[in-house]
mmCIF file of C-alpha atoms in Angstrom:
data_model
loop_
_atom_site.group_PDB
_atom_site.id
_atom_site.type_symbol
_atom_site.label_atom_id
_atom_site.label_comp_id
_atom_site.label_asym_id
_atom_site.label_seq_id
_atom_site.Cartn_x
_atom_site.Cartn_y
_atom_site.Cartn_z
ATOM 1 C CA MET A 793 -0.029 -0.178 0.548
ATOM 2 C CA ALA A 794 1.717 3.021 -1.224
ATOM 3 C CA THR A 795 1.067 6.262 1.623
ATOM 4 C CA ALA A 796 2.629 9.496 1.712
ATOM 5 C CA THR A 797 6.564 10.260 2.049
ATOM 6 C CA ALA A 798 7.556 11.901 5.968
ATOM 7 C CA SER A 799 7.621 15.402 4.378
ATOM 8 C CA THR A 800 4.777 15.930 3.356
ATOM 9 C CA LYS A 801 1.156 15.322 4.935
ATOM 10 C CA LEU A 802 -0.552 11.793 5.081
ATOM 11 C CA ALA A 803 -2.598 11.608 2.265
ATOM 12 C CA PRO A 804 -6.378 11.069 2.545
ATOM 13 C CA ILE A 805 -6.661 7.462 0.502
ATOM 14 C CA SER A 806 -3.800 5.182 -0.610
ATOM 15 C CA LEU A 807 -3.216 2.725 -3.556
ATOM 16 C CA THR A 808 -1.830 -0.522 -3.814
ATOM 17 C CA PRO A 809 1.116 -1.421 -5.298
ATOM 18 C CA ARG A 810 -0.405 -3.162 -8.037
ATOM 19 C CA ALA A 811 -2.612 0.096 -8.852
ATOM 20 C CA LEU A 812 0.071 3.011 -7.970
ATOM 21 C CA GLU A 813 2.533 0.655 -10.812
ATOM 22 C CA GLU A 814 -0.403 1.429 -13.484
ATOM 23 C CA VAL A 815 -0.645 5.439 -12.440
ATOM 24 C CA LYS A 816 3.164 4.972 -12.733
ATOM 25 C CA ASN A 817 3.036 3.164 -16.594
ATOM 26 C CA ILE A 818 -0.022 5.283 -18.100
ATOM 27 C CA LEU A 819 2.333 8.622 -17.200
ATOM 28 C CA ARG A 820 5.281 6.750 -19.084
ATOM 29 C CA GLU A 821 3.522 5.550 -21.853
ATOM 30 C CA LYS A 822 1.387 8.534 -22.122
ATOM 31 C CA ASN A 823 3.808 10.897 -21.551
ATOM 32 C CA VAL A 824 1.970 12.978 -18.674
ATOM 33 C CA PRO A 825 3.655 16.377 -18.707
ATOM 34 C CA THR A 826 5.734 15.991 -15.031
ATOM 35 C CA ASP A 827 3.496 19.495 -13.595
ATOM 36 C CA TYR A 828 0.797 17.223 -13.613
ATOM 37 C CA GLY A 829 -0.215 14.709 -10.904
ATOM 38 C CA LEU A 830 -3.280 12.000 -10.143
ATOM 39 C CA ARG A 831 -6.420 13.938 -9.815
ATOM 40 C CA VAL A 832 -8.907 11.836 -7.563
ATOM 41 C CA GLY A 833 -12.289 13.188 -6.208
ATOM 42 C CA VAL A 834 -15.843 12.248 -6.531
ATOM 43 C CA GLN A 835 -18.505 14.377 -8.898
ATOM 44 C CA GLY A 836 -21.913 14.129 -8.983
ATOM 45 C CA GLY A 837 -23.618 11.556 -10.923
ATOM 46 C CA GLY A 838 -23.837 8.220 -11.497
ATOM 47 C CA CYS A 839 -26.396 5.537 -10.358
ATOM 48 C CA SER A 840 -25.430 5.637 -6.510
ATOM 49 C CA GLY A 841 -25.417 9.903 -6.687
ATOM 50 C CA LEU A 842 -21.964 9.742 -6.503
ATOM 51 C CA SER A 843 -19.768 8.783 -8.395
ATOM 52 C CA TYR A 844 -15.099 8.623 -8.925
ATOM 53 C CA LEU A 845 -13.102 11.078 -10.367
ATOM 54 C CA LEU A 846 -9.808 10.188 -11.496
ATOM 55 C CA GLY A 847 -7.774 10.769 -14.191
ATOM 56 C CA PHE A 848 -4.011 12.995 -15.029
ATOM 57 C CA ASP A 849 -4.449 17.187 -14.123
ATOM 58 C CA LYS A 850 -2.297 20.539 -12.457
ATOM 59 C CA ALA A 851 -3.105 20.528 -9.377
ATOM 60 C CA LYS A 852 -4.930 24.488 -8.929
ATOM 61 C CA ASP A 853 -5.580 26.840 -5.550
ATOM 62 C CA GLN A 854 -7.827 24.756 -3.571
ATOM 63 C CA ASP A 855 -6.322 21.326 -3.712
ATOM 64 C CA GLU A 856 -3.782 19.650 -1.595
ATOM 65 C CA THR A 857 -1.391 17.414 -2.564
ATOM 66 C CA PHE A 858 0.172 14.763 -1.725
ATOM 67 C CA ASP A 859 3.324 12.493 -2.835
ATOM 68 C CA LEU A 860 2.823 8.522 -3.175
ATOM 69 C CA ASP A 861 5.985 6.816 -3.883
ATOM 70 C CA GLY A 862 6.788 9.630 -6.330
ATOM 71 C CA VAL A 863 3.191 9.972 -7.866
ATOM 72 C CA MET A 864 2.049 13.427 -6.914
ATOM 73 C CA LEU A 865 -1.816 12.969 -6.115
ATOM 74 C CA ILE A 866 -4.238 15.764 -6.296
ATOM 75 C CA MET A 867 -7.484 16.047 -4.139
ATOM 76 C CA ASP A 868 -9.882 18.812 -3.776
ATOM 77 C CA LYS A 869 -10.077 19.478 0.002
ATOM 78 C CA LYS A 870 -13.685 19.556 -0.725
ATOM 79 C CA HIS A 871 -13.935 15.995 -1.401
ATOM 80 C CA ALA A 872 -11.975 14.288 1.092
ATOM 81 C CA MET A 873 -14.606 13.479 3.171
ATOM 82 C CA TYR A 874 -16.523 11.114 0.870
ATOM 83 C CA VAL A 875 -13.123 9.301 0.110
ATOM 84 C CA MET A 876 -11.613 9.183 3.897
ATOM 85 C CA GLY A 877 -9.878 6.105 4.044
ATOM 86 C CA MET A 878 -9.959 4.900 0.638
ATOM 87 C CA GLU A 879 -8.030 2.042 -1.254
ATOM 88 C CA VAL A 880 -7.631 2.239 -4.639
ATOM 89 C CA ASP A 881 -6.745 -0.880 -6.224
ATOM 90 C CA PHE A 882 -6.494 -2.815 -9.776
ATOM 91 C CA GLN A 883 -7.360 -5.030 -11.629
ATOM 92 C CA ASP A 884 -6.573 -6.981 -14.517
ATOM 93 C CA GLY A 885 -7.584 -10.106 -15.090
ATOM 94 C CA LEU A 886 -10.262 -11.606 -17.880
ATOM 95 C CA ASN A 887 -13.599 -10.974 -16.842
ATOM 96 C CA ALA A 888 -12.338 -6.893 -15.694
ATOM 97 C CA ARG A 889 -9.727 -4.498 -16.247
ATOM 98 C CA GLY A 890 -9.620 -1.085 -14.621
ATOM 99 C CA PHE A 891 -9.130 0.683 -11.287
ATOM 100 C CA ILE A 892 -11.453 -0.756 -8.243
ATOM 101 C CA PHE A 893 -12.631 2.074 -5.335
ATOM 102 C CA ASN A 894 -13.030 0.436 -2.130
ATOM 103 C CA ASN A 895 -14.445 3.060 0.131
ATOM 104 C CA PRO A 896 -14.865 2.980 3.642
ATOM 105 C CA GLN A 897 -16.997 6.324 3.257
ATOM 106 C CA ALA A 898 -19.434 4.818 0.696
ATOM 107 C CA LYS A 899 -23.453 3.712 2.543
ATOM 108 C CA SER A 900 -24.523 1.678 -0.690
ATOM 109 C CA THR A 901 -22.611 1.100 -4.515
ATOM 110 C CA CYS A 902 -24.235 0.053 -7.710
ATOM 111 C CA GLY A 903 -23.407 -3.192 -9.332
ATOM 112 C CA CYS A 904 -20.605 -1.596 -11.799
ATOM 113 C CA GLY A 905 -18.656 0.200 -8.434
ATOM 114 C CA SER A 906 -17.877 2.894 -9.948
ATOM 115 C CA SER A 907 -20.698 5.375 -7.819
ATOM 116 C CA PHE A 908 -21.723 5.455 -4.738
ATOM 117 C CA SER A 909 -24.022 6.910 -1.792
ATOM 118 C CA ALA A 910 -22.593 8.985 1.369
#
C-alpha cells in the first residue's frame, strides 16, 4: 500500500502496489507532463448519486497535494470527506480490467462499482 512520504501530509487515500504501478505506467507511456499529478475525487452523477473521479491534471488553488511513492496525488479539499480511508486497487483479469475503489465512506454502491452514495 502506497503512503505519503514523511516530508508531506498523510494522504487521505491509498493506492495498492498494483494500482501505483499502473499509474506510473500510464504516466510514462502517455508522456503525461511532469507538472501533472493523479487527481482523485468525486463528482455528482452515476446511478448511486456520486461517482469517482480519476485522471491526470494540474493542481489548482483549492487542491491539496500528496506524494505517493513518487506520484503526485491531487485532491480538492472538499472531496476528502467522501474518500477518507479509500483504497484504490487495479484489477487486470479475464473478466475485468481497471481501477477499483474500496471506499469505507460509501453507504451503498452500484453494481458497476464506479458510483456510490455517502
